[in-house]
Every structure is written in structure tokens, then in C-alpha cells.
Short mmCIF file of C-alpha atoms and ligand atoms in Angstrom, two decimals:
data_model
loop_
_atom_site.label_atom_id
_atom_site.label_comp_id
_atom_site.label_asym_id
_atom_site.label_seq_id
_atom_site.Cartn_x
_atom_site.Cartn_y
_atom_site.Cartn_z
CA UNK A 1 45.31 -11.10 10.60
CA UNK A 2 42.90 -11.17 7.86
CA UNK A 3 40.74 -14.66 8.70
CA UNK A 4 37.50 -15.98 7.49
CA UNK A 5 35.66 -19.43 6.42
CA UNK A 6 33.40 -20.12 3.53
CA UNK A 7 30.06 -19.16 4.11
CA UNK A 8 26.38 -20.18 3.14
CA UNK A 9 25.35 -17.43 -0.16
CA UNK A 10 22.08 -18.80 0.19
CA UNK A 11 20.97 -15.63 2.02
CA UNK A 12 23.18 -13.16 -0.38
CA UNK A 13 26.24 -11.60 0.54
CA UNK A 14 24.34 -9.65 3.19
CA UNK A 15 23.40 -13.36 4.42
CA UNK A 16 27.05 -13.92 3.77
CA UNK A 17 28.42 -11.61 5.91
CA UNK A 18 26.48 -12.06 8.87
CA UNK A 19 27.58 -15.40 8.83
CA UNK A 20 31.41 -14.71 8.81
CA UNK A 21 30.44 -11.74 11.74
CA UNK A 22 28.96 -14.63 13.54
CA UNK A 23 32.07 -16.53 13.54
CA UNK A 24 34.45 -13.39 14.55
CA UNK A 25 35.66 -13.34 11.08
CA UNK A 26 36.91 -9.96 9.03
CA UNK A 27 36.95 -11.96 5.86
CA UNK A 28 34.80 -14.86 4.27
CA UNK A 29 35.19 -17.22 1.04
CA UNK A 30 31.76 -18.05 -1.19
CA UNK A 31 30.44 -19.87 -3.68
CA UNK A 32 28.35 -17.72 -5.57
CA UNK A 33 26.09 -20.69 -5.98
CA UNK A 34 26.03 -24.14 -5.33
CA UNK A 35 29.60 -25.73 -5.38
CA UNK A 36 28.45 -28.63 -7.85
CA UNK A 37 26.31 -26.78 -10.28
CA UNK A 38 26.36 -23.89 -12.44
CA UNK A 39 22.80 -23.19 -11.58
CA UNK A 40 22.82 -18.98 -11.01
CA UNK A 41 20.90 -16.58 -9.41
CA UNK A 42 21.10 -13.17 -11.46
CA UNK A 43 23.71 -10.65 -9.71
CA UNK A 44 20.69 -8.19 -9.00
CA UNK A 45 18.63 -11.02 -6.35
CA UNK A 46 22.53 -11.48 -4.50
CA UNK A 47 21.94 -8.54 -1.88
CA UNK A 48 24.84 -6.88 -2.19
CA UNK A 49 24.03 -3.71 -1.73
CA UNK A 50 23.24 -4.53 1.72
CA UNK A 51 25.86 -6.88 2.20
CA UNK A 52 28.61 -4.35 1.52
CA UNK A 53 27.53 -1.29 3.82
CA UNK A 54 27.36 -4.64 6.48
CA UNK A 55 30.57 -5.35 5.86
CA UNK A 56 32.07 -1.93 5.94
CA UNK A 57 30.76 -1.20 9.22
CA UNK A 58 31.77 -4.25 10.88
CA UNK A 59 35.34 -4.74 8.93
CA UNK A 60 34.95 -7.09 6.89
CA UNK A 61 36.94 -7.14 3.74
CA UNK A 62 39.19 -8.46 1.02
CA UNK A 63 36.52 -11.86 0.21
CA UNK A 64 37.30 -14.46 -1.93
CA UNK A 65 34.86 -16.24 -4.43
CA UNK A 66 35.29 -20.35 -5.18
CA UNK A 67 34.15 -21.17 -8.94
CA UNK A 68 32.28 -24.60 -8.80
CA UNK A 69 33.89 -27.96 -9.07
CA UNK A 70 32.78 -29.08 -12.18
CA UNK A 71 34.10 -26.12 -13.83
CA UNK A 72 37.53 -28.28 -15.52
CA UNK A 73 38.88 -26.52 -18.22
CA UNK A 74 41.25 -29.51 -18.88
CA UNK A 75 38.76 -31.53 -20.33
CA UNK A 76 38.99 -32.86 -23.69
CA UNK A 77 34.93 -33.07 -24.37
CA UNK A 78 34.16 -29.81 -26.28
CA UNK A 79 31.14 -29.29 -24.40
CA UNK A 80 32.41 -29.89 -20.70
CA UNK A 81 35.32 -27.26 -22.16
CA UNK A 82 33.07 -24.98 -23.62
CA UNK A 83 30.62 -24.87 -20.29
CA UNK A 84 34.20 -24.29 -18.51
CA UNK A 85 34.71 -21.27 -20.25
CA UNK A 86 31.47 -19.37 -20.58
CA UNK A 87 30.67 -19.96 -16.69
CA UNK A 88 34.43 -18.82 -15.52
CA UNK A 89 33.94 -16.05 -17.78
CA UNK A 90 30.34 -15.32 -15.84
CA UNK A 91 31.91 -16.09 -12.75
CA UNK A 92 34.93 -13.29 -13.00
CA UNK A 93 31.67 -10.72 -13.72
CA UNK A 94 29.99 -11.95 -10.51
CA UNK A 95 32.99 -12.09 -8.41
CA UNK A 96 33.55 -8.53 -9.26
CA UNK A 97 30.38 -7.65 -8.67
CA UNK A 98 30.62 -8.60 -5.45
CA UNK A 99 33.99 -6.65 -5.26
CA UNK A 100 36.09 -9.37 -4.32
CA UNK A 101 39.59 -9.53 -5.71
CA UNK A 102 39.86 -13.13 -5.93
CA UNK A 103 38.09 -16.11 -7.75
CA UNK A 104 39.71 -19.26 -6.62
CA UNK A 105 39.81 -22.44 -9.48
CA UNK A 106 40.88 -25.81 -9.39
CA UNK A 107 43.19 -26.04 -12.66
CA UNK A 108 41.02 -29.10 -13.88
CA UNK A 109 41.24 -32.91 -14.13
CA UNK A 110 42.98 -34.20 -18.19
CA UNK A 111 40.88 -37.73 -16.88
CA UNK A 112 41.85 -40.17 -19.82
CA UNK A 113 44.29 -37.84 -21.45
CA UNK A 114 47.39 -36.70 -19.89
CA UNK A 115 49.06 -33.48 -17.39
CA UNK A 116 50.48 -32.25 -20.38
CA UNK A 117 47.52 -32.12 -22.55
CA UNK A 118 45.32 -30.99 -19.58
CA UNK A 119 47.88 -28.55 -18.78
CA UNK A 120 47.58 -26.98 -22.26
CA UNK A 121 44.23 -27.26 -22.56
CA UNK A 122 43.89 -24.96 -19.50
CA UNK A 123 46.28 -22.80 -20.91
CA UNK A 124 44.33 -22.26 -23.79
CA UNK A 125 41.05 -21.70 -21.40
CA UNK A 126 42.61 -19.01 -19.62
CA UNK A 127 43.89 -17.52 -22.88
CA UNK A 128 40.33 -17.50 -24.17
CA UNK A 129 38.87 -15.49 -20.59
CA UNK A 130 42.17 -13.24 -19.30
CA UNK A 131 42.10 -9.79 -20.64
CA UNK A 132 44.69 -7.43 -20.00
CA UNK A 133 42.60 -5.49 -17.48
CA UNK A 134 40.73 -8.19 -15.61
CA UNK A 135 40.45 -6.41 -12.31
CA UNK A 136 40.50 -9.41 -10.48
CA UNK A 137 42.92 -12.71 -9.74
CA UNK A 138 42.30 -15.86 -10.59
CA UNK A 139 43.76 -17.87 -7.96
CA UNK A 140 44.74 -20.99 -9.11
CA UNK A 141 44.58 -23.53 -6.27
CA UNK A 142 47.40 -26.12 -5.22
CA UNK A 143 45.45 -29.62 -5.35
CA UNK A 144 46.05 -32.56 -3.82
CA UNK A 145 46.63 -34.76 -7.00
CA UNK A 146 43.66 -37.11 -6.45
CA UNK A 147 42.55 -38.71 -9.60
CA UNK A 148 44.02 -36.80 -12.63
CA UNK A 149 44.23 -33.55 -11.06
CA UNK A 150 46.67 -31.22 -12.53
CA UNK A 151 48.38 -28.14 -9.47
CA UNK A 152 49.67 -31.01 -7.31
CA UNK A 153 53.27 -30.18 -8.19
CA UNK A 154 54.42 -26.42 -7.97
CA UNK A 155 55.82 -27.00 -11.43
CA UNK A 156 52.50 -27.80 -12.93
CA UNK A 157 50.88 -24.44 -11.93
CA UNK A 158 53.85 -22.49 -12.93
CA UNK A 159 54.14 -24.30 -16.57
CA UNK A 160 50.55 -22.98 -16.66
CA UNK A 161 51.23 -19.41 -15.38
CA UNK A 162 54.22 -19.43 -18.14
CA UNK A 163 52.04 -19.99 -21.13
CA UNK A 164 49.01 -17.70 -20.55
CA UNK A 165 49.23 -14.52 -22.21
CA UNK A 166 47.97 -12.44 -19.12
CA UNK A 167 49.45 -14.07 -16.42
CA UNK A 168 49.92 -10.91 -14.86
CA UNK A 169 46.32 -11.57 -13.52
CA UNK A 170 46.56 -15.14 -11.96
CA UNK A 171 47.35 -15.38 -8.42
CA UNK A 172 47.77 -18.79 -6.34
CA UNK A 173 45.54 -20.29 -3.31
CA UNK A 174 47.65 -22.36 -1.38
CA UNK A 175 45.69 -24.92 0.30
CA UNK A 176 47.52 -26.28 3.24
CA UNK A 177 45.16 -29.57 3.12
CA UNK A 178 45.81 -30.42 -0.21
CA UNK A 179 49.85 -29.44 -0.40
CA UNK A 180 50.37 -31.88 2.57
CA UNK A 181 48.18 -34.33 0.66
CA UNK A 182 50.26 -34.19 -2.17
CA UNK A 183 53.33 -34.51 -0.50
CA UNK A 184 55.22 -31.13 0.60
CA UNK A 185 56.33 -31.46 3.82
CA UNK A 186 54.67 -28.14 5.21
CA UNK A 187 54.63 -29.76 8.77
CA UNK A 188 58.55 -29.99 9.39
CA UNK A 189 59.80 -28.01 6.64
CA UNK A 190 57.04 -24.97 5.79
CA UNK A 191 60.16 -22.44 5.34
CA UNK A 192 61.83 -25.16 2.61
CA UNK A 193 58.22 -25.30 0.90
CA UNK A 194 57.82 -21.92 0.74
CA UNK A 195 61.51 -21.29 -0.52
CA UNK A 196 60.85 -24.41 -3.16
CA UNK A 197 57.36 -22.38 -3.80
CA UNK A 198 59.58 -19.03 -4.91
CA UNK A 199 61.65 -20.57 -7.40
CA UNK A 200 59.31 -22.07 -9.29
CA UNK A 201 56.29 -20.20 -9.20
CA UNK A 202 57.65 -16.98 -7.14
CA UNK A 203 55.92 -15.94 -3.59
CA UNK A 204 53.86 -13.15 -4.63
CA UNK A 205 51.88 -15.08 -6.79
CA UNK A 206 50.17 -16.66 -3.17
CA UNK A 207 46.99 -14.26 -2.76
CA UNK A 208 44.95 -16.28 -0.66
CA UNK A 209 45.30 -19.92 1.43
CA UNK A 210 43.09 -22.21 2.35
CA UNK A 211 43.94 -23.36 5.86
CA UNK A 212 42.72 -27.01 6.25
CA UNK A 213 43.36 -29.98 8.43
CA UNK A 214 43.89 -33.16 6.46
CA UNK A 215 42.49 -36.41 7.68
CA UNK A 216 45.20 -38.26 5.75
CA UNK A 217 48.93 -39.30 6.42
CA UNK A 218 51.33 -36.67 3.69
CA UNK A 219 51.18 -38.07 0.01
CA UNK A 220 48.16 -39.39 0.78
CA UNK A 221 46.46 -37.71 -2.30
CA UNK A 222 43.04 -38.08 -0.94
CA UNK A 223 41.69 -34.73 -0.37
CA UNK A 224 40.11 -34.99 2.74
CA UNK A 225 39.96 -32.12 5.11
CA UNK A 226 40.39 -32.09 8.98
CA UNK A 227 38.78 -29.72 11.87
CA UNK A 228 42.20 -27.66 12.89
CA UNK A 229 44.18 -29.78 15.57
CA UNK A 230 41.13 -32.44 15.51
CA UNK A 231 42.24 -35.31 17.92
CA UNK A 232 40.89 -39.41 17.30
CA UNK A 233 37.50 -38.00 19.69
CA UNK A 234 36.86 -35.76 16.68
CA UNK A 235 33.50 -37.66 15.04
CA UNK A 236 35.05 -36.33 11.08
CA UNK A 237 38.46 -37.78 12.42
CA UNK A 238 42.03 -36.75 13.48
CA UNK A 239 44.13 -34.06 11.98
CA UNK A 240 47.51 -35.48 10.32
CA UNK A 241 48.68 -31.67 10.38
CA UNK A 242 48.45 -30.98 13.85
CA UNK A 243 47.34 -27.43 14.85
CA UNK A 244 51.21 -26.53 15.46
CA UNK A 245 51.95 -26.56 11.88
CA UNK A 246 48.60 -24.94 11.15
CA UNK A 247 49.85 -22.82 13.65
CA UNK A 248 53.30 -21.86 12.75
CA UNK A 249 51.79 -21.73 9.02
CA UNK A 250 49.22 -19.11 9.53
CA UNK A 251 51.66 -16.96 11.74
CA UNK A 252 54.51 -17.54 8.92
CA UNK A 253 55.78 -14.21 7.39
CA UNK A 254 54.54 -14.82 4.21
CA UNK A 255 51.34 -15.19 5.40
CA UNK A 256 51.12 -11.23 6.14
CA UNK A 257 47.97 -9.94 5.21
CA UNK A 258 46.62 -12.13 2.85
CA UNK A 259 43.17 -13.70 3.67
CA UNK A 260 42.97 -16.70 5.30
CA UNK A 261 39.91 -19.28 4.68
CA UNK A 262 39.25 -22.16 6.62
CA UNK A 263 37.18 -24.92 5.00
CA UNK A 264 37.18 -27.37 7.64
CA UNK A 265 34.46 -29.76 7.85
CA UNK A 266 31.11 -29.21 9.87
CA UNK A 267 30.42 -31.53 12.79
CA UNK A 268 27.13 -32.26 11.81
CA UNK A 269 24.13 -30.28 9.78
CA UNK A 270 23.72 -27.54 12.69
CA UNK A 271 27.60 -27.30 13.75
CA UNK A 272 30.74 -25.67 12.86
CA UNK A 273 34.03 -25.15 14.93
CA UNK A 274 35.17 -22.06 12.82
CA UNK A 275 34.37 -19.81 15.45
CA UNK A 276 36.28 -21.55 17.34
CA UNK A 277 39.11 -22.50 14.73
CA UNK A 278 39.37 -18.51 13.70
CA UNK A 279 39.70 -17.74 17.31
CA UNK A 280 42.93 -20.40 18.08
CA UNK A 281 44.25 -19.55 14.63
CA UNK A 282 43.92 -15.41 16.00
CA UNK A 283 45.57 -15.98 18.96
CA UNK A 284 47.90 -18.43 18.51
CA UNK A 285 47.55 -20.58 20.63
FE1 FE B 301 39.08 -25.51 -3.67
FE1 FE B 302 40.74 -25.40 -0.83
ZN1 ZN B 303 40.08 -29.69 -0.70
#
């Protein structure tokens, strides 16, 4: 099983890695800055070097980059667009350099417009950043369809996968968190999901999942993540998944080999439960 959690770049990827070792992981998920900004250390100060002979000798493989929120190539201001482009573009080039194989993006939000017109707008985004060759996926995320949000429905991401001329190169991260959120029923029904997933967008697309908690009821559309399992004593709050779904999800055959990355909250500043979290997910039980 290929399982990991996002991890602090603030020490490089050697800092990176030594993180996810700490936590018995074999793969992590970054930012490859701060999550808000598009504030950017040059690829030359990110210690990678170092980070991938640590990596290599303790296992570690397959990572997965997280452009920053703010990147939303569905807006309609030409400069929040235009920023949306030129950083994703950046972002592919320090992904890769990096050697990862995935860069993980929220579609965007269309805020006063509509899905369509956000939906074309990204379309047109992609179109202006996909070459043919890309050498990497851009994982398009499933979202939870809080505020105006576009990836909440399968259909959405697959209208957007139809219309980009190299679509060959986007992949999916499925986000158990924010699929419950938006209403698939992935605790009773994951094989029905999955099957709906296939028609409409096809399996293979999934390269990557994000394997949340959520801290809200299904449909909720809130966006809130959960520790794995967490019960009421939890101080971030209970888990509406339940770790048997998380469970059954991560051990699911179309999991396989793909990376799993948790993103489950911290307890407080100094605490985590991934170690933990990786270690029940691992084994099961
Ligand atoms: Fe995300
Ligand atoms: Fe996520
Ligand atoms: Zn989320």
C-alpha cells in the first residue's frame, strides 16, 4: 500500500521526507509553498537533491504536489485568471522538478457567474498550460461543492476532461472528505460510486485520493475534514465516515497502488495522528 500525508516543505523536500519517514509513510503530498499564496522559493533553495537520495534509500516514492488554493482558473477577473495560469504553469515545472507525477488542483470557484461559464473558463485554462508531452498529471480534485465550487458532481469534471485538448494528461484525486460532503454515498455504497465514477469519467482517470474524515453529516457541502474514525472525545470533532468505510475504501480494489494522502486535521500546533492514521489504514484494522 502506497500511504502518505501532506507534509511541512518548509525544510525542502529533504525536510519533506523526513517528515513522511517519521510518520511510517512511503509516500507524502506537498505544497511547494504556502497553501494560500503564490509566494515561491526558487527550485534550486528546495533541497532536492538531498531529498531524493533520502527517499530512495528509505522507499519513499510516487509524491504528489497540491497547487495553492487561490489558484481558480474559473474566475471571470482577467487578472485572478491570468495569475491562475502563469503560477499552474510554474507549478507543473516545480512539481516535476521534484519528480512527482502528480499536481493536484481544485477546478476553481465561477463565484457570481455560473458552473457552466466556470466550467469553460477552466477549460480554456487548461487549454492554455497542457501540452502534448506534459510529463506529469494534473489531478483534478472531486470538491465538496461549498460555495460555487465546480468537481462536486462527477459530470462536472468529466464535461471538463471532454473539452481540453490534452486530456490525455489530467488525472483525478478523489477526495473521500469532500465526495461524502457532496453527497455520494461512499459509506454504504463505495462499489455503486465507483461504478457511477466509470461511466462518466472512467476509473483510470483516479491517480491519487485524498483519504479524509468529514466532520459533517453526507451533502453537507461544508468541507470540513475529520481525524480517521475520530469519536465525539476527538477535540476537532467526530468522524461522519467512520473508519470502516475509510477502511473498506482504502482496501477497495481500485485503490491498488495508487498513493494514498491523508489530510486529516492536527490536534493542536505540536500534534498529528497520521502516524497513527497510516498505521490503522496499513493494517486494517
Ligand atoms: Fe485539495
Ligand atoms: Fe483533498
Ligand atoms: Zn478538503
Amino acid at each position: 500500500m502506497k500511504i502518505g500525508s501532506h507534509v511541512s516543505m518548509s525544510g525542502g523536500l529533504i525536510g519533506a521526507a523526513k517528515e513522511a519517514y517519521s510518520y511510517g509513510a512511503n509516500t507524502f503530498m506537498i505544497y511547494t509553498g504556502a497553501p494560500q499564496n503564490t509566494i515561491r522559493k526558487p527550485i534550486s533553495d528546495l533541497k532536492i537533491d538531498e531529498g531524493l537520495i533520502f527517499m530512495k534509500e528509505h522507499d519513499i516514492s510516487d509524491i504528489v504536489v497540491h497547487a495553492p488554493y487561490i489558484i481558480n482558473l474559473a474566475s471571470f477577473k482577467p487578472q485572478i485568471f491570468d495569475l491562475a495560469v502563469t503560477f499552474l504553469a510554474k507549478e507543473i515545472e516545480r512539481a516535476k522538478a521534484v519528480k512527482s507525477n502528480y499536481l493536484v488542483l481544485h477546478p476553481g470557484s465561477y463565484t457570481e457567474m455560473d458552473s457552466a461559464y466556470g466550467i469553460s473558463r477552466i477549460v480554456e485554462g487548461l487549454n492554455e498550460v497542457l501540452t502534448r508531452d506534459l510529463g506529469i498529471y494534473i489531478c483534478l480534485e472531486t470538491m465538496s461543492g461549498k460555495g460555487s465550487e465546480i468537481g462536486r458532481t462527477f459530470e462536472e469534471l468529466a464535461n471538463i476532461i471532454e473539452k481540453v485538448k490534452y486530456n490525455e494528461n489530467i488525472g483525478i484525486c478523489f477526495d473521500t472528505c469532500h465526495t461524502h460532503d457532496s453527497g455520494y454515498d461512499i459509506i454504504n455504497d463505495f462499489d455503486g460510486v465507483i461504478n457511477n465514477f466509470d461511466k462518466i469519467i472512467g476509473v483510470d482517470r483516479i491517480k491519487t485520493f485524498h483519504i479524509n474524515g468529514s466532520l459533517n453529516p453526507r451533502g453537507s457541502s461544508k468541507d470540513r475534514h475529520a481525524n480517521i474514525g475520530a469519536g465525539v472525545n476527538n477535540p476537532k470533532g467526530k468522524d461522519y465516515l467512520g473508519k470502516d468505510a475509510i477502511l473498506r475504501i482504502t482496501h477497495h480494489s481500485v485503490v491498488g497502488e495508487k498513493t494514498l494522502i491523508l489530510e486529516t486535521p492536527w490536534i493542536d500546533d505540536k500534534t498529528n495522528l497520521y502516524k497513527q492514521e497510516i498505521e490503522v489504514i496499513r493494517n486494517g484494522i
